[in-house]
PDB file of C-alpha atoms in Angstrom:
ATOM      1  CA  MET A   1     -82.341   7.611   2.477  1.00 51.00           C
ATOM      2  CA  ASP A   2     -84.658   9.896   0.528  1.00 56.00           C
ATOM      3  CA  VAL A   3     -86.536   8.975  -2.617  1.00 53.00           C
ATOM      4  CA  LYS A   4     -84.061  10.710  -4.923  1.00 59.00           C
ATOM      5  CA  GLU A   5     -81.058   8.757  -3.610  1.00 63.00           C
ATOM      6  CA  ALA A   6     -82.977   5.474  -3.738  1.00 57.00           C
ATOM      7  CA  GLY A   7     -83.918   6.135  -7.359  1.00 59.00           C
ATOM      8  CA  THR A   8     -80.323   6.865  -8.305  1.00 70.00           C
ATOM      9  CA  SER A   9     -79.082   3.608  -6.710  1.00 69.00           C
ATOM     10  CA  LEU A  10     -81.774   1.628  -8.498  1.00 68.00           C
ATOM     11  CA  ASP A  11     -80.879   3.241 -11.831  1.00 74.00           C
ATOM     12  CA  SER A  12     -77.230   2.303 -11.289  1.00 78.00           C
ATOM     13  CA  LEU A  13     -78.151  -1.307 -10.496  1.00 74.00           C
ATOM     14  CA  VAL A  14     -80.356  -1.553 -13.592  1.00 75.00           C
ATOM     15  CA  SER A  15     -77.589  -0.070 -15.763  1.00 80.00           C
ATOM     16  CA  SER A  16     -75.110  -2.595 -14.370  1.00 80.00           C
ATOM     17  CA  PHE A  17     -77.438  -5.501 -15.159  1.00 78.00           C
ATOM     18  CA  ASN A  18     -78.004  -4.172 -18.664  1.00 80.00           C
ATOM     19  CA  THR A  19     -74.260  -3.924 -19.266  1.00 85.00           C
ATOM     20  CA  ARG A  20     -73.705  -7.477 -18.016  1.00 81.00           C
ATOM     21  CA  ILE A  21     -76.528  -8.790 -20.232  1.00 82.00           C
ATOM     22  CA  ALA A  22     -74.991  -7.039 -23.255  1.00 82.00           C
ATOM     23  CA  ASP A  23     -71.609  -8.642 -22.547  1.00 80.00           C
ATOM     24  CA  LEU A  24     -73.197 -12.088 -22.299  1.00 79.00           C
ATOM     25  CA  GLN A  25     -75.000 -11.540 -25.558  1.00 78.00           C
ATOM     26  CA  GLN A  26     -71.745 -10.639 -27.272  1.00 80.00           C
ATOM     27  CA  LEU A  27     -70.108 -13.777 -25.900  1.00 76.00           C
ATOM     28  CA  VAL A  28     -72.978 -15.966 -27.136  1.00 74.00           C
ATOM     29  CA  ILE A  29     -72.741 -14.398 -30.589  1.00 74.00           C
ATOM     30  CA  ALA A  30     -68.957 -14.916 -30.679  1.00 69.00           C
ATOM     31  CA  ARG A  31     -69.333 -18.536 -29.593  1.00 66.00           C
ATOM     32  CA  ASN A  32     -72.018 -19.322 -32.221  1.00 68.00           C
ATOM     33  CA  MET A  33     -69.971 -17.736 -35.043  1.00 64.00           C
ATOM     34  CA  TYR A  34     -67.372 -20.523 -35.036  1.00 60.00           C
ATOM     35  CA  PRO A  35     -68.814 -23.357 -33.001  1.00 58.00           C
ATOM     36  CA  ALA A  36     -66.352 -25.990 -34.256  1.00 58.00           C
ATOM     37  CA  SER A  37     -63.081 -24.173 -33.579  1.00 59.00           C
ATOM     38  CA  SER A  38     -64.027 -21.872 -30.735  1.00 61.00           C
ATOM     39  CA  ILE A  39     -63.115 -24.346 -27.968  1.00 65.00           C
ATOM     40  CA  SER A  40     -59.646 -25.125 -29.340  1.00 71.00           C
ATOM     41  CA  ASP A  41     -58.938 -21.444 -30.001  1.00 68.00           C
ATOM     42  CA  LEU A  42     -59.992 -20.478 -26.513  1.00 68.00           C
ATOM     43  CA  SER A  43     -57.830 -23.298 -25.088  1.00 75.00           C
ATOM     44  CA  ALA A  44     -54.817 -22.051 -27.035  1.00 76.00           C
ATOM     45  CA  ILE A  45     -55.422 -18.491 -25.864  1.00 75.00           C
ATOM     46  CA  ASP A  46     -55.754 -19.725 -22.303  1.00 75.00           C
ATOM     47  CA  ALA A  47     -52.457 -21.651 -22.550  1.00 80.00           C
ATOM     48  CA  ALA A  48     -50.709 -18.600 -24.016  1.00 79.00           C
ATOM     49  CA  LEU A  49     -52.084 -16.394 -21.258  1.00 77.00           C
ATOM     50  CA  LYS A  50     -50.892 -18.833 -18.583  1.00 81.00           C
ATOM     51  CA  GLY A  51     -47.429 -18.869 -20.166  1.00 81.00           C
ATOM     52  CA  MET A  52     -47.313 -15.093 -20.190  1.00 82.00           C
ATOM     53  CA  GLU A  53     -48.464 -14.966 -16.586  1.00 82.00           C
ATOM     54  CA  LEU A  54     -45.668 -17.380 -15.645  1.00 85.00           C
ATOM     55  CA  GLN A  55     -43.079 -15.227 -17.432  1.00 84.00           C
ATOM     56  CA  VAL A  56     -44.406 -12.090 -15.755  1.00 83.00           C
ATOM     57  CA  GLN A  57     -44.154 -13.826 -12.363  1.00 86.00           C
ATOM     58  CA  ASN A  58     -40.563 -14.857 -13.083  1.00 86.00           C
ATOM     59  CA  ILE A  59     -39.724 -11.270 -14.019  1.00 87.00           C
ATOM     60  CA  LYS A  60     -41.282 -10.040 -10.773  1.00 85.00           C
ATOM     61  CA  ASN A  61     -39.253 -12.569  -8.749  1.00 88.00           C
ATOM     62  CA  ARG A  62     -36.068 -11.521 -10.541  1.00 88.00           C
ATOM     63  CA  LEU A  63     -36.755  -7.843  -9.927  1.00 86.00           C
ATOM     64  CA  ARG A  64     -37.440  -8.558  -6.258  1.00 88.00           C
ATOM     65  CA  ASP A  65     -34.098 -10.398  -5.911  1.00 90.00           C
ATOM     66  CA  GLU A  66     -32.223  -7.610  -7.691  1.00 88.00           C
ATOM     67  CA  THR A  67     -33.884  -5.001  -5.471  1.00 88.00           C
ATOM     68  CA  ARG A  68     -32.817  -6.888  -2.357  1.00 90.00           C
ATOM     69  CA  ALA A  69     -29.238  -7.125  -3.704  1.00 90.00           C
ATOM     70  CA  ILE A  70     -28.909  -3.379  -4.305  1.00 91.00           C
ATOM     71  CA  PRO A  71     -27.900  -2.502  -0.670  1.00 91.00           C
ATOM     72  CA  LYS A  72     -25.266  -5.257  -0.699  1.00 91.00           C
ATOM     73  CA  ALA A  73     -23.922  -4.002  -4.028  1.00 91.00           C
ATOM     74  CA  LYS A  74     -23.696  -0.448  -2.639  1.00 92.00           C
ATOM     75  CA  LYS A  75     -21.716  -1.655   0.371  1.00 92.00           C
ATOM     76  CA  LEU A  76     -19.415  -3.646  -1.920  1.00 92.00           C
ATOM     77  CA  ILE A  77     -18.822  -0.582  -4.092  1.00 94.00           C
ATOM     78  CA  GLU A  78     -18.048   1.552  -1.023  1.00 92.00           C
ATOM     79  CA  ALA A  79     -15.570  -1.070   0.236  1.00 93.00           C
ATOM     80  CA  ALA A  80     -13.936  -1.259  -3.203  1.00 94.00           C
ATOM     81  CA  LEU A  81     -13.570   2.539  -3.345  1.00 93.00           C
ATOM     82  CA  GLN A  82     -11.974   2.593   0.114  1.00 93.00           C
ATOM     83  CA  GLN A  83      -9.580  -0.160  -0.910  1.00 93.00           C
ATOM     84  CA  GLN A  84      -8.757   1.754  -4.089  1.00 92.00           C
ATOM     85  CA  LYS A  85      -7.865   4.845  -2.042  1.00 89.00           C
ATOM     86  CA  LYS A  86      -5.607   2.755   0.200  1.00 89.00           C
ATOM     87  CA  LEU A  87      -3.871   1.203  -2.793  1.00 89.00           C
ATOM     88  CA  GLU A  88      -3.416   4.614  -4.408  1.00 86.00           C
ATOM     89  CA  THR A  89      -1.834   5.897  -1.191  1.00 82.00           C
ATOM     90  CA  ILE A  90       0.480   2.878  -1.033  1.00 80.00           C
ATOM     91  CA  SER A  91       1.343   3.255  -4.717  1.00 77.00           C
ATOM     92  CA  ALA A  92       2.242   6.897  -4.176  1.00 73.00           C
ATOM     93  CA  CYS A  93       4.696   5.888  -1.436  1.00 69.00           C
ATOM     94  CA  VAL A  94       6.437   3.081  -3.340  1.00 67.00           C
ATOM     95  CA  PRO A  95       9.125   4.057  -5.864  1.00 64.00           C
ATOM     96  CA  SER A  96       8.616   3.033  -9.471  1.00 61.00           C
ATOM     97  CA  CYS A  97      11.662   0.781  -9.272  1.00 56.00           C
ATOM     98  CA  ILE A  98      12.108  -0.929  -5.902  1.00 55.00           C
ATOM     99  CA  PRO A  99      15.786  -1.707  -5.303  1.00 51.00           C
ATOM    100  CA  GLU A 100      16.638  -5.358  -5.062  1.00 51.00           C
ATOM    101  CA  ARG A 101      17.456  -6.407  -1.520  1.00 50.00           C
ATOM    102  CA  LEU A 102      20.397  -8.701  -0.821  1.00 41.00           C
ATOM    103  CA  THR A 103      18.531 -11.880   0.022  1.00 43.00           C
ATOM    104  CA  HIS A 104      21.415 -14.299   0.048  1.00 42.00           C
ATOM    105  CA  LEU A 105      23.725 -12.542   2.474  1.00 39.00           C
ATOM    106  CA  ASN A 106      23.456 -15.330   5.066  1.00 42.00           C
ATOM    107  CA  GLN A 107      24.668 -17.860   2.486  1.00 45.00           C
ATOM    108  CA  ASP A 108      27.570 -15.797   1.163  1.00 43.00           C
ATOM    109  CA  ALA A 109      28.697 -12.859   3.293  1.00 42.00           C
ATOM    110  CA  SER A 110      31.203 -11.808   0.655  1.00 47.00           C
ATOM    111  CA  LYS A 111      28.306 -10.471  -1.442  1.00 47.00           C
ATOM    112  CA  CYS A 112      27.502  -7.987   1.320  1.00 44.00           C
ATOM    113  CA  PHE A 113      31.066  -6.786   1.348  1.00 45.00           C
ATOM    114  CA  ASN A 114      31.143  -6.539  -2.444  1.00 50.00           C
ATOM    115  CA  VAL A 115      28.167  -4.160  -2.417  1.00 45.00           C
ATOM    116  CA  GLN A 116      29.865  -1.983   0.132  1.00 47.00           C
ATOM    117  CA  ARG A 117      33.559  -2.326  -0.817  1.00 49.00           C
ATOM    118  CA  GLU A 118      33.666  -2.701  -4.605  1.00 53.00           C
ATOM    119  CA  GLU A 119      37.357  -1.954  -4.739  1.00 45.00           C
ATOM    120  CA  HIS A 120      38.081  -5.212  -2.820  1.00 44.00           C
ATOM    121  CA  LYS A 121      35.661  -7.563  -4.567  1.00 46.00           C
ATOM    122  CA  GLN A 122      38.403  -9.390  -6.484  1.00 49.00           C
ATOM    123  CA  GLU A 123      40.291 -10.501  -3.382  1.00 45.00           C
ATOM    124  CA  PRO A 124      39.702 -14.221  -2.703  1.00 48.00           C
ATOM    125  CA  GLY A 125      40.266 -13.886   1.013  1.00 47.00           C
ATOM    126  CA  PHE A 126      36.805 -12.471   1.458  1.00 44.00           C
ATOM    127  CA  GLU A 127      35.046 -15.622   0.290  1.00 47.00           C
ATOM    128  CA  SER A 128      35.499 -17.136   3.729  1.00 45.00           C
ATOM    129  CA  LEU A 129      33.202 -14.668   5.478  1.00 47.00           C
ATOM    130  CA  LYS A 130      30.265 -17.045   5.177  1.00 47.00           C
ATOM    131  CA  PRO A 131      28.793 -17.375   8.660  1.00 48.00           C
ATOM    132  CA  GLU A 132      28.634 -20.815  10.190  1.00 50.00           C
ATOM    133  CA  GLU A 133      25.225 -22.475  10.141  1.00 49.00           C
ATOM    134  CA  PRO A 134      24.179 -23.673  13.588  1.00 50.00           C
ATOM    135  CA  ALA A 135      23.924 -27.435  13.981  1.00 50.00           C
ATOM    136  CA  GLY A 136      20.941 -27.294  16.316  1.00 50.00           C
ATOM    137  CA  PRO A 137      17.777 -25.188  16.288  1.00 53.00           C
ATOM    138  CA  ALA A 138      18.276 -21.609  15.194  1.00 51.00           C
ATOM    139  CA  PRO A 139      18.783 -19.242  18.155  1.00 49.00           C
ATOM    140  CA  LYS A 140      16.263 -16.547  18.811  1.00 51.00           C
ATOM    141  CA  GLU A 141      16.897 -13.404  16.835  1.00 45.00           C
ATOM    142  CA  LYS A 142      18.405 -10.639  18.907  1.00 49.00           C
ATOM    143  CA  LYS A 143      16.994  -7.179  19.040  1.00 48.00           C
ATOM    144  CA  GLY A 144      18.332  -5.028  16.243  1.00 45.00           C
ATOM    145  CA  ARG A 145      19.217  -7.989  14.016  1.00 61.00           C
ATOM    146  CA  GLY A 146      16.032  -7.884  11.941  1.00 81.00           C
ATOM    147  CA  PRO A 147      15.902  -6.408   8.454  1.00 88.00           C
ATOM    148  CA  PRO A 148      16.767  -2.720   8.208  1.00 91.00           C
ATOM    149  CA  PRO A 149      13.792  -0.348   8.039  1.00 90.00           C
ATOM    150  CA  MET A 150      12.608   0.801   4.617  1.00 89.00           C
ATOM    151  CA  TRP A 151      10.333   3.647   5.693  1.00 89.00           C
ATOM    152  CA  TYR A 152       9.335   5.154   2.385  1.00 90.00           C
ATOM    153  CA  VAL A 153       8.337   8.791   1.984  1.00 91.00           C
ATOM    154  CA  THR A 154       4.849   9.750   0.828  1.00 89.00           C
ATOM    155  CA  GLY A 155       4.038  12.430  -1.706  1.00 87.00           C
ATOM    156  CA  ASP A 156       2.433  14.633   0.936  1.00 89.00           C
ATOM    157  CA  GLU A 157       5.535  14.413   3.122  1.00 91.00           C
ATOM    158  CA  LEU A 158       7.817  15.382   0.258  1.00 91.00           C
ATOM    159  CA  ASN A 159       5.549  18.303  -0.641  1.00 91.00           C
ATOM    160  CA  SER A 160       5.791  19.547   2.945  1.00 93.00           C
ATOM    161  CA  VAL A 161       9.578  19.918   2.648  1.00 93.00           C
ATOM    162  CA  PRO A 162      10.682  23.515   1.950  1.00 92.00           C
ATOM    163  CA  SER A 163      11.544  24.070  -1.698  1.00 91.00           C
ATOM    164  CA  TYR A 164      15.048  25.335  -0.913  1.00 90.00           C
ATOM    165  CA  MET A 165      15.757  22.024   0.809  1.00 91.00           C
ATOM    166  CA  LYS A 166      13.943  19.752  -1.644  1.00 87.00           C
ATOM    167  CA  GLN A 167      15.396  21.413  -4.754  1.00 87.00           C
ATOM    168  CA  ARG A 168      14.568  19.174  -7.743  1.00 90.00           C
ATOM    169  CA  LEU A 169      14.276  15.888  -5.892  1.00 92.00           C
ATOM    170  CA  THR A 170      11.467  13.564  -6.945  1.00 91.00           C
ATOM    171  CA  LEU A 171       9.616  10.986  -4.892  1.00 90.00           C
ATOM    172  CA  ASP A 172      11.232   8.138  -6.828  1.00 91.00           C
ATOM    173  CA  LYS A 173      14.732   9.456  -6.133  1.00 92.00           C
ATOM    174  CA  VAL A 174      14.042   9.850  -2.428  1.00 93.00           C
ATOM    175  CA  ASN A 175      12.574   6.368  -2.008  1.00 92.00           C
ATOM    176  CA  ALA A 176      15.312   4.807  -4.144  1.00 92.00           C
ATOM    177  CA  ALA A 177      17.857   6.385  -1.784  1.00 93.00           C
ATOM    178  CA  ILE A 178      16.047   4.772   1.153  1.00 93.00           C
ATOM    179  CA  GLY A 179      16.462   1.398  -0.558  1.00 92.00           C
ATOM    180  CA  ASP A 180      20.189   2.024  -1.019  1.00 93.00           C
ATOM    181  CA  MET A 181      20.604   2.977   2.632  1.00 94.00           C
ATOM    182  CA  ALA A 182      18.854  -0.216   3.720  1.00 93.00           C
ATOM    183  CA  THR A 183      21.289  -2.194   1.542  1.00 93.00           C
ATOM    184  CA  TYR A 184      24.304  -0.469   3.127  1.00 93.00           C
ATOM    185  CA  ALA A 185      22.970  -1.094   6.641  1.00 93.00           C
ATOM    186  CA  GLU A 186      22.241  -4.741   5.899  1.00 92.00           C
ATOM    187  CA  ALA A 187      25.752  -5.250   4.535  1.00 90.00           C
ATOM    188  CA  ASN A 188      27.229  -3.731   7.709  1.00 89.00           C
ATOM    189  CA  ALA A 189      25.050  -5.953   9.882  1.00 89.00           C
ATOM    190  CA  GLN A 190      26.390  -9.013   8.059  1.00 87.00           C
ATOM    191  CA  LEU A 191      29.993  -7.896   8.517  1.00 84.00           C
ATOM    192  CA  ILE A 192      29.375  -7.381  12.232  1.00 85.00           C
ATOM    193  CA  ALA A 193      27.784 -10.827  12.535  1.00 84.00           C
ATOM    194  CA  ALA A 194      30.600 -12.605  10.629  1.00 78.00           C
ATOM    195  CA  PRO A 195      32.614 -14.862  13.030  1.00 77.00           C
ATOM    196  CA  ARG A 196      36.109 -13.573  13.805  1.00 66.00           C
ATOM    197  CA  LYS A 197      37.685 -17.011  13.537  1.00 65.00           C
ATOM    198  CA  LYS A 198      36.813 -17.188   9.869  1.00 62.00           C
ATOM    199  CA  LEU A 199      39.236 -14.357   9.199  1.00 51.00           C
ATOM    200  CA  ALA A 200      42.061 -16.269  10.879  1.00 52.00           C
ATOM    201  CA  GLU A 201      41.651 -19.170   8.468  1.00 55.00           C
ATOM    202  CA  ASN A 202      42.810 -17.004   5.524  1.00 53.00           C
ATOM    203  CA  ASN A 203      45.872 -15.059   4.595  1.00 52.00           C
ATOM    204  CA  LEU A 204      45.780 -12.104   6.971  1.00 52.00           C
ATOM    205  CA  ASP A 205      47.561  -9.908   4.458  1.00 54.00           C
ATOM    206  CA  LYS A 206      44.599 -10.288   2.111  1.00 50.00           C
ATOM    207  CA  ALA A 207      41.954 -10.123   4.824  1.00 55.00           C
ATOM    208  CA  LEU A 208      43.467  -7.229   6.770  1.00 63.00           C
ATOM    209  CA  VAL A 209      41.163  -4.600   5.297  1.00 63.00           C
ATOM    210  CA  VAL A 210      37.929  -6.450   5.941  1.00 67.00           C
ATOM    211  CA  TYR A 211      39.081  -7.539   9.407  1.00 66.00           C
ATOM    212  CA  SER A 212      39.876  -3.937  10.369  1.00 73.00           C
ATOM    213  CA  LEU A 213      36.571  -2.746   8.950  1.00 76.00           C
ATOM    214  CA  SER A 214      34.536  -5.362  10.820  1.00 78.00           C
ATOM    215  CA  GLU A 215      36.252  -4.456  14.085  1.00 82.00           C
ATOM    216  CA  GLU A 216      35.510  -0.777  13.555  1.00 86.00           C
ATOM    217  CA  LEU A 217      31.885  -1.556  12.787  1.00 88.00           C
ATOM    218  CA  ARG A 218      31.594  -3.676  15.939  1.00 88.00           C
ATOM    219  CA  GLU A 219      32.936  -0.819  18.043  1.00 90.00           C
ATOM    220  CA  ILE A 220      30.523   1.635  16.436  1.00 90.00           C
ATOM    221  CA  ALA A 221      27.615  -0.783  16.892  1.00 89.00           C
ATOM    222  CA  MET A 222      28.239  -0.893  20.652  1.00 90.00           C
ATOM    223  CA  THR A 223      28.238   2.883  21.017  1.00 89.00           C
ATOM    224  CA  ASP A 224      25.399   4.568  22.892  1.00 89.00           C
ATOM    225  CA  GLY A 225      22.821   5.864  20.463  1.00 88.00           C
ATOM    226  CA  VAL A 226      23.795   3.292  17.824  1.00 91.00           C
ATOM    227  CA  LYS A 227      23.480   0.038  19.725  1.00 89.00           C
ATOM    228  CA  GLY A 228      20.620  -2.111  18.470  1.00 89.00           C
ATOM    229  CA  LYS A 229      20.040   0.050  15.384  1.00 92.00           C
ATOM    230  CA  HIS A 230      20.909  -0.323  11.721  1.00 93.00           C
ATOM    231  CA  PHE A 231      23.498   2.126  10.449  1.00 94.00           C
ATOM    232  CA  PHE A 232      26.008   2.785   7.708  1.00 94.00           C
ATOM    233  CA  LEU A 233      28.986   5.061   7.242  1.00 93.00           C
ATOM    234  CA  GLU A 234      29.337   7.992   4.906  1.00 92.00           C
ATOM    235  CA  THR A 235      32.109   6.076   3.137  1.00 90.00           C
ATOM    236  CA  ASP A 236      29.601   3.298   2.367  1.00 91.00           C
ATOM    237  CA  ILE A 237      27.632   5.567   0.017  1.00 92.00           C
ATOM    238  CA  LYS A 238      28.474   4.298  -3.463  1.00 89.00           C
ATOM    239  CA  GLY A 239      25.146   4.347  -5.331  1.00 81.00           C
ATOM    240  CA  PRO A 240      23.418   3.328  -7.421  1.00 89.00           C
ATOM    241  CA  SER A 241      20.851   5.959  -6.402  1.00 89.00           C
ATOM    242  CA  LEU A 242      22.548   7.613  -3.423  1.00 92.00           C
ATOM    243  CA  LYS A 243      25.973   9.104  -4.121  1.00 91.00           C
ATOM    244  CA  LEU A 244      28.297  11.588  -2.469  1.00 90.00           C
ATOM    245  CA  ASP A 245      27.401  14.501  -4.722  1.00 92.00           C
ATOM    246  CA  ASN A 246      25.133  17.527  -4.423  1.00 91.00           C
ATOM    247  CA  THR A 247      22.028  15.421  -5.086  1.00 92.00           C
ATOM    248  CA  GLY A 248      23.104  12.864  -2.507  1.00 92.00           C
ATOM    249  CA  ARG A 249      23.680  15.527   0.125  1.00 92.00           C
ATOM    250  CA  ALA A 250      20.253  17.008  -0.641  1.00 93.00           C
ATOM    251  CA  LEU A 251      18.705  13.542  -0.261  1.00 94.00           C
ATOM    252  CA  LEU A 252      20.331  13.075   3.146  1.00 94.00           C
ATOM    253  CA  THR A 253      19.141  16.530   4.230  1.00 94.00           C
ATOM    254  CA  VAL A 254      15.555  15.801   3.201  1.00 95.00           C
ATOM    255  CA  LEU A 255      15.533  12.369   4.844  1.00 95.00           C
ATOM    256  CA  ARG A 256      16.991  13.815   8.035  1.00 94.00           C
ATOM    257  CA  HIS A 257      14.327  16.552   7.967  1.00 94.00           C
ATOM    258  CA  LEU A 258      11.566  13.911   7.551  1.00 94.00           C
ATOM    259  CA  GLY A 259      12.877  11.813  10.448  1.00 94.00           C
ATOM    260  CA  ARG A 260      14.059   8.845   8.370  1.00 94.00           C
ATOM    261  CA  ILE A 261      17.665   9.076   9.499  1.00 95.00           C
ATOM    262  CA  SER A 262      19.797  10.636  12.190  1.00 95.00           C
ATOM    263  CA  GLU A 263      23.514  11.382  12.091  1.00 93.00           C
ATOM    264  CA  THR A 264      26.342  11.266  14.571  1.00 93.00           C
ATOM    265  CA  ARG A 265      30.104  11.351  14.425  1.00 92.00           C
ATOM    266  CA  ILE A 266      32.111   8.576  16.055  1.00 91.00           C
ATOM    267  CA  GLY A 267      35.857   9.018  15.748  1.00 88.00           C
ATOM    268  CA  HIS A 268      36.611  10.006  12.200  1.00 89.00           C
ATOM    269  CA  HIS A 269      33.467   8.330  10.879  1.00 91.00           C
ATOM    270  CA  ARG A 270      30.197  10.036  10.015  1.00 93.00           C
ATOM    271  CA  VAL A 271      27.528   7.489  11.027  1.00 94.00           C
ATOM    272  CA  ILE A 272      24.019   7.584   9.548  1.00 94.00           C
ATOM    273  CA  ILE A 273      21.403   5.711  11.601  1.00 95.00           C
ATOM    274  CA  LEU A 274      18.173   4.407  10.061  1.00 95.00           C
ATOM    275  CA  LEU A 275      15.104   5.257  12.097  1.00 93.00           C
ATOM    276  CA  ARG A 276      11.855   3.325  12.355  1.00 88.00           C
ATOM    277  CA  PRO A 277       8.282   4.695  12.274  1.00 84.00           C
TER     278      PRO A 277
END
């Protein structure tokens, strides 16, 4: 270290001491100005400073916790957005008015027939079609006896249909027709499952129509290509959404194009089969 550098360091040290001495002098003057109240005032200031320090520390702790929670909040937001997209997709596939399913067909099989054969709903002979309840444990459900498929159409699927085929059909109309077809198929399944001996307990003159229909349905149900599947006949189409008019024929064409149904002819019947995904 040369003389110049040593002199500079010494000057800095002297300046530092002078500054410290000046600060101490100011403190002594401030203390002697109000000797009686200076201690209590300083104590109050000290208490206030400690309180502020405690509040600042609490704020720091809170900020640290919030910072740690930010990644979890981001993941939660991403999961919520994904769930929202799924719900929007599901909502786009469900019609605005879901048709009411026949939920009490096992208790009163005549209701199934009334949906399908409105012209015969006043005949009392049909009230006896209620299937017998088994006395023991319920048997295992056979293949093809579950609920009919209600495979709704999505907006993207309907948009993919050629315009000449789709015409003016809307998504609600198409999905409402699917609900009607499921109702027809469920009614037929109940007629097929109705015990034959129940028909013999009534006036055969009154039950002749339903007996003949159930026998025809049983024969169709055992046909290759139909066995084990839910189906309905063209004559079953009676609304409320699907009818035998130009709109109804367009609906059947679109649903056949989208793979929701297939058609076959058995005897003089046009049979529509509901397909599963």
